[in-house]
Amino acid sequence: MDEKSKQFILKMEELRKIPQFLYSEVIAPEGTIAVKKKLAEFNKKRNGEKEIDLILQSPGGSPADAYRIIRAFKSHFDKVNVIIPFWAKSAATLLSLGGDTIVMGEYG
């Protein structure tokens, strides 16, 4: 993750008071595995958070992996907010529909 993205995530966490997770790539098996690993790592350090923001920016990809990714989030958190600042195409749209809340920017 580049420095600009890190600063954005930190600012969002400060404003929202809940963890932020940025997913900005094609939805594919490799991404699903990476998400599951990161969620497992996060779960070890977790302070009882029950809600997370998933910031989603993706051209889409595999519908099956979109389902697996949102299920992984739902298994770790009671509430998953999907934030779409610009675009979530194809399978990313399906992934976002699995969230509890969808927040879209002006260009989302």
Coordinates of C-alpha atoms in Angstrom, one line a residue, residues 27 56 58 60 84 88-98 102:
I27 CA -11.5 -10.1 -7.4
L56 CA -13.8 -1.1 -2.3
S58 CA -12.3 -2.9 -8.1
G60 CA -14.6 -6.9 -10.7
I84 CA -17.3 2.8 -2.8
A88 CA -17.1 -1.4 -8.0
K89 CA -17.8 -3.2 -11.2
S90 CA -19.1 -6.7 -12.0
A91 CA -18.2 -9.1 -9.2
A92 CA -17.3 -6.1 -6.9
T93 CA -20.9 -5.0 -7.2
L94 CA -22.0 -8.4 -6.0
L95 CA -19.5 -8.3 -3.2
S96 CA -20.9 -4.9 -2.1
L97 CA -24.5 -6.2 -2.0
G98 CA -23.4 -8.6 0.7
I102 CA -23.3 0.6 1.1

